[in-house]
Every structure is written in C-alpha cells, then in structure tokens.
CSV table of C-alpha atoms in Angstrom, one decimal:
chain,number,residue,atom,x,y,z
H,1,MET,CA,-125.4,47.2,82.9
H,2,GLY,CA,-126.2,47.3,79.2
H,3,ARG,CA,-123.5,47.1,76.5
H,4,PHE,CA,-124.0,50.7,75.4
H,5,ALA,CA,-124.2,54.1,77.2
H,6,ALA,CA,-124.7,57.5,75.8
H,7,SER,CA,-124.7,61.2,76.9
H,8,THR,CA,-124.9,64.6,75.3
H,9,ALA,CA,-123.7,68.0,76.6
H,10,PHE,CA,-123.5,71.5,75.3
H,11,HIS,CA,-121.0,74.3,76.0
H,12,GLU,CA,-119.0,76.8,73.9
H,13,ASP,CA,-115.7,75.2,75.1
H,14,TRP,CA,-115.3,71.6,74.0
H,15,PRO,CA,-113.3,70.4,77.0
H,16,VAL,CA,-116.1,71.6,79.3
H,17,ALA,CA,-118.8,69.9,77.1
H,18,MET,CA,-116.7,66.7,77.0
H,19,ASP,CA,-116.2,66.7,80.8
H,20,ARG,CA,-120.0,67.1,81.3
H,21,ALA,CA,-120.8,64.4,78.8
H,22,LEU,CA,-118.3,62.0,80.4
H,23,ALA,CA,-119.6,62.8,83.9
H,24,ALA,CA,-123.1,61.7,82.8
H,25,LEU,CA,-121.9,58.6,81.0
H,26,ASP,CA,-122.6,55.3,82.7
H,27,MET,CA,-119.5,53.7,81.1
H,28,PRO,CA,-119.8,49.9,80.5
H,29,ALA,CA,-116.9,47.9,81.9
H,30,ASP,CA,-114.3,47.2,79.2
H,31,ALA,CA,-116.0,49.5,76.6
H,32,ASN,CA,-114.0,49.2,73.4
H,33,LEU,CA,-115.8,51.4,70.8
H,34,GLY,CA,-117.0,55.0,70.9
H,35,PHE,CA,-119.1,57.1,68.6
H,36,VAL,CA,-118.6,60.9,68.9
H,37,TYR,CA,-120.7,63.5,67.0
H,38,LEU,CA,-119.8,67.2,67.6
H,39,THR,CA,-120.9,70.5,66.3
H,40,ASP,CA,-118.8,72.5,63.8
H,41,HIS,CA,-117.9,75.0,66.6
H,42,TYR,CA,-115.2,72.6,67.6
H,43,GLY,CA,-114.1,71.8,64.0
H,44,ALA,CA,-110.5,73.2,64.3
H,45,ASP,CA,-109.9,71.1,67.4
H,46,VAL,CA,-111.2,67.6,66.4
H,47,GLN,CA,-107.8,65.9,66.6
H,48,ASP,CA,-107.2,67.2,70.1
H,49,LEU,CA,-110.7,66.3,71.1
H,50,VAL,CA,-110.4,62.7,69.9
H,51,GLU,CA,-107.0,62.2,71.6
H,52,ARG,CA,-108.4,63.6,74.9
H,53,LEU,CA,-111.4,61.2,74.6
H,54,GLY,CA,-109.1,58.3,74.3
H,55,ARG,CA,-107.0,59.3,77.3
H,56,LEU,CA,-110.0,59.9,79.6
H,57,THR,CA,-112.0,56.8,78.6
H,58,GLY,CA,-109.3,54.3,77.7
H,59,ILE,CA,-111.2,53.6,74.5
H,60,ARG,CA,-108.9,53.4,71.5
H,61,ASN,CA,-111.5,53.1,68.7
H,62,TRP,CA,-113.5,56.3,68.0
H,63,VAL,CA,-115.7,57.1,64.9
H,64,GLY,CA,-118.0,60.0,64.1
H,65,THR,CA,-118.1,63.3,62.4
H,66,SER,CA,-118.7,67.0,62.9
H,67,SER,CA,-122.0,68.6,61.8
H,68,VAL,CA,-124.3,71.6,62.3
H,69,GLY,CA,-126.0,69.9,65.2
H,70,VAL,CA,-126.0,66.8,67.5
H,71,ILE,CA,-128.7,64.4,68.7
H,72,GLY,CA,-128.9,62.5,72.0
H,73,ARG,CA,-131.5,60.8,74.1
H,74,ALA,CA,-134.6,63.0,74.1
H,75,ILE,CA,-132.5,66.1,73.2
H,76,ALA,CA,-131.0,67.6,70.0
H,77,SER,CA,-129.8,71.0,68.9
H,78,GLN,CA,-128.6,72.7,65.7
H,79,GLU,CA,-128.0,76.0,67.6
H,80,GLN,CA,-125.8,75.2,70.6
H,81,PRO,CA,-122.1,74.0,70.5
H,82,GLY,CA,-122.1,70.5,71.9
H,83,LEU,CA,-121.2,66.8,71.4
H,84,SER,CA,-123.0,63.5,71.6
H,85,LEU,CA,-121.2,60.3,72.8
H,86,MET,CA,-122.1,56.7,72.7
H,87,VAL,CA,-119.7,54.0,74.0
H,88,GLY,CA,-120.1,50.2,73.9
H,89,ARG,CA,-118.6,46.9,74.8
H,90,LEU,CA,-118.5,44.6,71.8
H,91,PRO,CA,-117.0,41.1,71.4
H,92,GLU,CA,-113.3,41.0,70.6
H,93,GLY,CA,-112.8,40.9,66.8
H,94,SER,CA,-116.4,41.9,66.0
H,95,PHE,CA,-115.7,45.3,64.5
H,96,ARG,CA,-113.0,47.3,62.7
H,97,VAL,CA,-112.6,51.0,62.2
H,98,PHE,CA,-111.6,51.9,58.6
H,99,SER,CA,-110.8,55.0,56.5
H,100,GLY,CA,-108.6,55.9,53.6
H,101,ARG,CA,-105.7,55.4,55.9
H,102,GLU,CA,-106.7,52.0,57.0
H,103,ARG,CA,-108.3,49.7,54.4
H,104,LEU,CA,-111.3,47.6,55.4
H,105,PRO,CA,-110.3,43.9,55.7
H,106,GLY,CA,-112.4,41.5,53.7
H,107,ALA,CA,-113.7,44.2,51.4
H,108,ASP,CA,-112.0,43.0,48.2
H,109,ALA,CA,-113.7,40.6,45.9
H,110,GLU,CA,-111.1,38.0,46.5
H,111,ASP,CA,-111.5,38.1,50.2
H,112,THR,CA,-113.6,35.3,51.7
H,113,ASP,CA,-114.7,36.9,54.9
H,114,PRO,CA,-116.2,40.4,54.3
H,115,PRO,CA,-117.7,42.3,57.1
H,116,TYR,CA,-121.5,42.1,57.6
H,117,PHE,CA,-122.6,45.7,58.1
H,118,ALA,CA,-121.1,49.2,58.4
H,119,VAL,CA,-121.9,52.6,59.9
H,120,VAL,CA,-120.2,55.2,57.7
H,121,HIS,CA,-119.5,58.9,57.6
H,122,ALA,CA,-118.7,60.7,54.4
H,123,ASP,CA,-117.2,64.0,53.1
H,124,PRO,CA,-119.7,65.8,50.9
H,125,ALA,CA,-116.9,67.4,49.0
H,126,THR,CA,-115.8,64.0,47.6
H,127,PRO,CA,-117.0,63.6,44.0
H,128,ASP,CA,-119.5,60.9,42.9
H,129,MET,CA,-120.6,60.2,46.5
H,130,PRO,CA,-123.8,58.3,45.5
H,131,ASP,CA,-121.6,55.8,43.5
H,132,LEU,CA,-119.2,55.5,46.4
H,133,VAL,CA,-122.1,54.7,48.8
H,134,ALA,CA,-123.4,52.1,46.4
H,135,ASP,CA,-119.9,50.6,46.1
H,136,MET,CA,-119.4,50.6,49.9
H,137,ALA,CA,-122.6,48.5,50.3
H,138,THR,CA,-121.0,45.8,48.0
H,139,LYS,CA,-118.2,45.5,50.5
H,140,VAL,CA,-120.4,44.2,53.3
H,141,SER,CA,-122.2,40.8,53.1
H,142,SER,CA,-125.6,42.2,54.1
H,143,GLY,CA,-125.5,44.9,51.4
H,144,PHE,CA,-126.5,47.4,54.1
H,145,VAL,CA,-124.6,50.5,55.3
H,146,THR,CA,-126.1,53.4,57.3
H,147,GLY,CA,-124.8,56.8,58.2
H,148,GLY,CA,-124.6,60.3,56.8
H,149,LEU,CA,-122.6,63.1,55.2
H,150,ALA,CA,-120.7,65.6,57.3
H,151,ILE,CA,-122.0,69.2,57.1
H,152,ALA,CA,-120.6,72.4,58.7
H,153,ARG,CA,-120.6,76.1,58.6
H,154,GLY,CA,-116.8,75.9,58.6
H,155,GLN,CA,-114.5,72.9,58.9
H,156,ALA,CA,-116.2,69.5,58.8
H,157,PRO,CA,-113.7,66.7,59.6
H,158,MET,CA,-114.8,63.1,60.1
H,159,ILE,CA,-113.4,60.9,62.8
H,160,ALA,CA,-111.9,57.4,62.4
H,161,ASN,CA,-109.3,57.0,65.1
H,162,GLY,CA,-108.3,60.6,64.4
H,163,ALA,CA,-109.5,63.5,62.4
H,164,LEU,CA,-109.6,63.2,58.6
H,165,HIS,CA,-111.1,64.7,55.4
H,166,GLY,CA,-112.3,63.0,52.2
H,167,GLY,CA,-114.0,59.8,51.1
H,168,ILE,CA,-115.9,57.4,53.4
H,169,SER,CA,-114.8,56.2,56.8
H,170,GLY,CA,-116.5,54.4,59.7
H,171,VAL,CA,-116.8,51.1,61.5
H,172,ALA,CA,-117.6,47.7,60.1
H,173,PHE,CA,-119.1,44.8,62.1
H,174,THR,CA,-119.2,41.1,61.8
H,175,GLU,CA,-122.4,39.0,62.2
H,176,GLN,CA,-121.5,38.8,65.9
H,177,VAL,CA,-123.1,42.3,66.3
H,178,ALA,CA,-126.9,42.2,65.8
H,179,ILE,CA,-128.3,45.3,64.1
H,180,ALA,CA,-131.7,46.5,62.9
H,181,THR,CA,-132.2,49.6,60.8
H,182,ARG,CA,-135.1,51.7,59.3
H,183,LEU,CA,-135.5,54.9,57.3
H,184,THR,CA,-138.2,57.6,57.5
H,185,GLN,CA,-138.6,59.9,54.6
H,186,GLY,CA,-141.0,62.3,56.3
H,187,CYS,CA,-143.6,62.0,53.6
H,188,CYS,CA,-147.1,60.7,52.8
H,189,ALA,CA,-147.7,59.1,49.4
H,190,VAL,CA,-150.1,61.0,47.1
H,191,GLY,CA,-151.9,59.1,44.4
H,192,GLU,CA,-150.8,55.9,42.6
H,193,VAL,CA,-147.5,54.6,41.3
H,194,ARG,CA,-146.8,56.1,37.9
H,195,THR,CA,-144.3,55.5,35.1
H,196,ILE,CA,-142.0,58.0,33.5
H,197,THR,CA,-142.6,57.7,29.7
H,198,ALA,CA,-140.4,60.5,28.3
H,199,CYS,CA,-137.4,62.2,29.9
H,200,GLU,CA,-133.9,63.5,29.3
H,201,HIS,CA,-131.2,63.6,32.0
H,202,ASN,CA,-133.1,65.1,35.0
H,203,ILE,CA,-136.0,66.6,33.0
H,204,ILE,CA,-139.3,64.7,32.9
H,205,SER,CA,-141.5,65.5,30.0
H,206,GLU,CA,-144.2,62.7,30.2
H,207,ILE,CA,-145.6,60.6,33.0
H,208,ASP,CA,-148.0,57.8,31.9
H,209,GLY,CA,-148.1,59.4,28.4
H,210,ARG,CA,-149.3,62.7,29.7
H,211,PRO,CA,-147.4,66.0,30.2
H,212,ALA,CA,-145.4,65.6,33.4
H,213,LEU,CA,-146.8,68.8,34.8
H,214,ASP,CA,-150.3,67.5,34.5
H,215,ALA,CA,-149.5,64.6,36.7
H,216,PHE,CA,-147.9,66.9,39.2
H,217,LEU,CA,-151.0,69.2,39.3
H,218,ASP,CA,-153.2,66.1,39.9
H,219,ALA,CA,-151.0,65.3,43.0
H,220,ALA,CA,-151.0,68.9,44.2
H,221,GLY,CA,-154.8,69.2,44.1
H,222,THR,CA,-156.9,72.2,43.5
H,223,SER,CA,-155.7,74.4,46.3
H,224,LEU,CA,-151.9,73.9,46.0
H,225,GLY,CA,-152.1,73.7,42.2
H,226,GLN,CA,-153.0,77.4,42.0
H,227,ASP,CA,-149.6,78.3,43.4
H,228,LEU,CA,-146.8,76.3,41.6
H,229,ARG,CA,-144.0,77.7,43.8
H,230,ARG,CA,-145.8,76.7,47.0
H,231,ALA,CA,-146.8,73.4,45.5
H,232,ALA,CA,-143.2,72.6,44.6
H,233,ARG,CA,-142.2,72.9,48.3
H,234,TYR,CA,-144.7,70.4,49.5
H,235,ILE,CA,-145.3,67.9,46.6
H,236,LEU,CA,-142.2,66.0,45.7
H,237,PRO,CA,-141.4,63.2,43.2
H,238,GLY,CA,-140.2,59.8,44.5
H,239,LEU,CA,-138.2,57.6,42.1
H,240,GLY,CA,-138.5,53.8,42.3
H,241,VAL,CA,-135.2,52.1,43.3
H,242,PRO,CA,-134.3,49.5,40.6
H,243,GLY,CA,-134.6,45.9,41.8
H,244,ARG,CA,-136.4,46.9,45.0
H,245,ASP,CA,-139.9,46.4,46.4
H,246,ASP,CA,-142.6,48.4,44.6
H,247,ALA,CA,-143.1,50.4,47.8
H,248,GLU,CA,-139.5,51.7,47.9
H,249,PHE,CA,-138.9,55.2,46.6
H,250,ARG,CA,-136.2,57.8,46.9
H,251,VAL,CA,-137.9,61.2,47.4
H,252,ARG,CA,-136.1,63.9,45.4
H,253,ASN,CA,-136.5,67.7,45.1
H,254,LEU,CA,-138.2,69.6,42.3
H,255,ILE,CA,-135.8,72.2,41.0
H,256,GLY,CA,-137.8,73.6,38.1
H,257,LEU,CA,-141.3,73.7,36.6
H,258,ASP,CA,-142.1,74.6,33.0
H,259,PRO,CA,-145.8,75.4,32.6
H,260,ASP,CA,-145.4,76.3,28.9
H,261,ASN,CA,-144.0,72.9,28.0
H,262,GLY,CA,-145.4,70.7,30.8
H,263,LEU,CA,-141.9,69.8,32.1
H,264,LEU,CA,-140.6,68.9,35.6
H,265,ALA,CA,-136.9,69.1,36.5
H,266,ILE,CA,-135.6,67.2,39.6
H,267,ASN,CA,-132.3,66.8,41.3
H,268,ASP,CA,-131.5,63.3,40.0
H,269,ALA,CA,-131.2,61.6,36.7
H,270,VAL,CA,-134.2,59.7,35.4
H,271,GLU,CA,-134.8,57.0,32.8
H,272,PRO,CA,-137.9,56.1,30.6
H,273,GLY,CA,-139.8,53.3,32.3
H,274,GLN,CA,-138.7,54.3,35.8
H,275,ARG,CA,-141.4,54.1,38.5
H,276,LEU,CA,-142.5,57.5,40.1
H,277,ARG,CA,-144.8,58.4,42.9
H,278,PHE,CA,-145.6,61.8,44.3
H,279,PHE,CA,-145.3,62.5,48.0
H,280,ARG,CA,-146.4,65.3,50.3
H,281,ARG,CA,-143.8,66.5,52.8
H,282,ASP,CA,-144.9,68.6,55.8
H,283,ALA,CA,-144.6,68.4,59.6
H,284,ASP,CA,-147.8,66.3,60.0
H,285,CYS,CA,-146.7,63.8,57.4
H,286,ALA,CA,-143.1,63.7,58.8
H,287,ARG,CA,-144.4,63.0,62.4
H,288,ALA,CA,-146.8,60.3,61.1
H,289,ASP,CA,-144.1,58.6,59.0
H,290,MET,CA,-141.6,58.6,61.8
H,291,ARG,CA,-144.0,57.2,64.4
H,292,ARG,CA,-145.0,54.5,61.8
H,293,MET,CA,-141.4,53.6,61.3
H,294,LEU,CA,-140.6,53.4,65.0
H,295,ALA,CA,-143.7,51.4,65.7
H,296,GLU,CA,-143.0,48.9,62.9
H,297,LEU,CA,-139.4,48.5,64.0
H,298,ARG,CA,-140.3,48.1,67.7
H,299,ASP,CA,-142.9,45.5,66.9
H,300,SER,CA,-140.5,43.5,64.7
H,301,LEU,CA,-137.8,43.1,67.4
H,302,GLU,CA,-137.5,40.0,69.5
H,303,GLN,CA,-135.2,41.7,72.0
H,304,THR,CA,-134.7,45.1,73.6
H,305,PRO,CA,-132.1,47.2,71.8
H,306,SER,CA,-129.1,48.3,73.8
H,307,GLY,CA,-128.1,51.4,71.8
H,308,ALA,CA,-129.1,53.5,68.9
H,309,LEU,CA,-127.6,55.9,66.3
H,310,TYR,CA,-129.9,58.4,64.6
H,311,VAL,CA,-128.9,60.5,61.6
H,312,ALA,CA,-131.4,63.2,60.6
H,313,CYS,CA,-131.2,65.6,57.6
H,314,ALA,CA,-130.2,69.1,58.7
H,315,ALA,CA,-133.4,70.3,57.0
H,316,ARG,CA,-135.5,68.4,59.5
H,317,GLY,CA,-135.3,69.3,63.2
H,318,ALA,CA,-136.7,72.8,63.9
H,319,HIS,CA,-136.9,73.5,60.1
H,320,MET,CA,-139.5,70.8,59.7
H,321,PHE,CA,-141.0,70.3,63.1
H,322,GLY,CA,-140.5,73.7,64.8
H,323,ASP,CA,-138.3,72.0,67.4
H,324,ASP,CA,-134.9,70.3,67.1
H,325,ASN,CA,-135.9,68.0,69.9
H,326,ALA,CA,-138.9,66.5,68.1
H,327,GLU,CA,-137.3,63.4,66.6
H,328,ALA,CA,-135.3,62.7,69.7
H,329,ALA,CA,-138.5,62.9,71.7
H,330,MET,CA,-140.3,60.4,69.4
H,331,LEU,CA,-137.3,58.0,69.8
H,332,GLU,CA,-137.6,58.3,73.6
H,333,GLU,CA,-141.3,57.7,73.4
H,334,ALA,CA,-140.9,54.5,71.3
H,335,PHE,CA,-137.8,53.2,73.2
H,336,PRO,CA,-137.7,54.7,76.7
H,337,GLY,CA,-134.3,55.0,78.2
H,338,LEU,CA,-132.5,53.8,75.1
H,339,PRO,CA,-128.9,55.3,74.8
H,340,VAL,CA,-128.9,57.4,71.6
H,341,ALA,CA,-126.2,59.4,69.8
H,342,GLY,CA,-126.4,61.0,66.4
H,343,PHE,CA,-126.2,64.1,64.2
H,344,PHE,CA,-127.9,66.4,61.7
H,345,ALA,CA,-126.4,65.5,58.3
H,346,GLY,CA,-126.0,66.9,54.8
H,347,GLY,CA,-127.2,63.7,53.3
H,348,GLU,CA,-128.3,60.4,54.8
H,349,ILE,CA,-127.1,56.9,54.0
H,350,SER,CA,-129.3,53.9,54.2
H,351,HIS,CA,-128.8,50.5,52.5
H,352,ASP,CA,-126.9,51.5,49.4
H,353,GLN,CA,-128.5,54.8,48.6
H,354,LEU,CA,-127.9,58.5,49.5
H,355,TYR,CA,-131.0,60.3,50.6
H,356,GLY,CA,-132.1,63.8,51.6
H,357,TYR,CA,-134.7,65.1,54.1
H,358,THR,CA,-134.7,61.6,55.8
H,359,GLY,CA,-134.0,60.1,59.2
H,360,VAL,CA,-132.0,56.9,59.5
H,361,LEU,CA,-132.1,54.8,62.7
H,362,THR,CA,-129.7,52.0,63.5
H,363,LEU,CA,-130.3,49.9,66.6
H,364,PHE,CA,-127.7,47.6,68.3
H,365,LEU,CA,-129.5,44.6,69.7
C-alpha cells in the first residue's frame, strides 16, 4: 500500500459527503497527516467537520481550506457541495502543522534547523499577502512554498488542526519528505522578451522606447487588434521575476487601455528596466501548457509519486476549459491512479510568488 490515499465525494450534507469519502479511502496503516478541501457550502461547520474527521480516522493533524470547488482524482466541481481528502503516512518528526496559533519551529533567523518546504493556505482578506508569501518562503530552506488562497461565496475558513481565519497556515516538511512541484500559467508566449522603458506605479507608458499600446497591438495581431476590449481578454502582460531565469514570468491582468496616450494599466506595480513578455491565454493554450508541464515533470522524476496536491485558479475549470474536470483528467492521464486532492483558489502560491489564473501541482515522492 502506498504512503498516500485520496478520495472525493459530493453531497449537500457534509456528514454524508464525509462518510462517502472515508468509505472510498484506502487508508494507509498509521496515517498521521490529512489534507481536507471542502466547498463553502460547509463553511459554517468547519470546526465540527475537522473534529469528526479526527475521531473517525484517528489522524490528529489536518490542514486545508474551504473554497468554491474541490479537485480529486479525475474529478472536480465548482458547482456541487463536496470535499476532497488525502491522507498519508510520513516519518515521525518529518512535518509540523503551523498557524498563527502555533508558530513554525525553525522559522526565525536565529534558528539553525528551519523546515525544508511548506504547503500553505492563506486568507485573501489579510493585507499585503504577496509580501507575506515572499516572507514565508524565506522561512524554509528550499525557498519554496506552494498552495493557494481561500475563496468562498460565504465563510472561507482555513484548517490547521482546527478552523481559523487570517494570515497563512499549513504544514511544513523536513528534507525527509521528497517533493517535486511545477506551475502552469495556461498561456502561450507571443513575441520576444521586451523591456519596460517608462512607467509609473502600475501604468506602463513605454516598452522598448515605443508607446506601450503599440507593443500590445503587435502582440495582439491584426484580427484581435481591431477590438481592444476583446484583445485585453486574451493578450496579457507577463512581468519578469527579478533574479530568476529569463524564461520566468508572472502573467498579470490588463485593467485599462488608453488609446489616446498609448498607455497600459495592469494589476501590479512595475519598474523601468523590468522584463515584459506578452502571453495569449485561451483554452487551447491552457491545455497545451498544462500537458507540457505534466510531461516535463513526469520525465524528470526518478521514482513514481505517491500523492499529489493540485491548486487551480477558480477562473480555470469550466470557465477556461468548459469542464471543471478537465485538469483533473489531464492529471490522471499523466499519472494514472495517483491519489490527488486539491481546490479551486482565489490566488495560487508557487515558490515565493502569488499568481492568478494558474495551476500549481505538488507531488509527494
């Protein structure tokens, strides 16, 4: 039996969904860590839900969050009330659940034995979340954290050995736990890498010494360029991440175009000299990019993964692919039979950055 097992179930009553999920769960002997993702239909009952999970499974350590939808092996939904579980057996002392209630050991600068990696869940109402994510990454020796922001139509509590709100919580691992992770941004690059030559705050006025709108129209092409509103939905700017590989970009949203002055406004601050590349986002590009990511990750592994967590932007799923199951199906195609749990997020966390419209895969090896 593998170290991880997962199951997903849907029902309007959370005890029924839990019973169905547990009945289908091939529980590893001595499992000691659980991940639970649940839809916001159960938001008011999260504390009771976590306590019942502990009683029925004997697992004391649970982390996760509520969201608008959950993801499992070959199945996902943002429409049905449900929950997704993954449980695992990990070496004693190889992980630690943390939150604002329970500080992460080894996370201070004076500590000599920081954790290696962390899976985190965050409250979107907490101010300065991008800075908190970047700071969290400094508290693990690999510099890598993965996870996502809670999102809900009502209450959106997170879970770290109980229900909670605010800040960042999750589970940190030592190097005893082997992990691999990748990000898909659902985009295809358009044109070459460019440089922002004039800007202020989030407004770009010049790219490569030309009006910023001219560079955008070049990327959009003749057909899309005739309809700026439509073009802005498909052609997006990606900002180079300082100190990273030339191929690494954070794709952002266009929030305004000024044809009279040639300006672009985006949902992030920019600086002169920053690298920029335009990307096209549509269902075909998103499928191609996810399949590329999965193939590269699968080919890089020296051993078969035993469990996976997948966090997808709530704007993906049916909104991008026409079907909430699309990404779960691609995961099953790349890693048949792999236990998977996850959720649709209000922002995705990978390495030390907060993203949008992305999918973040974390494999336990």
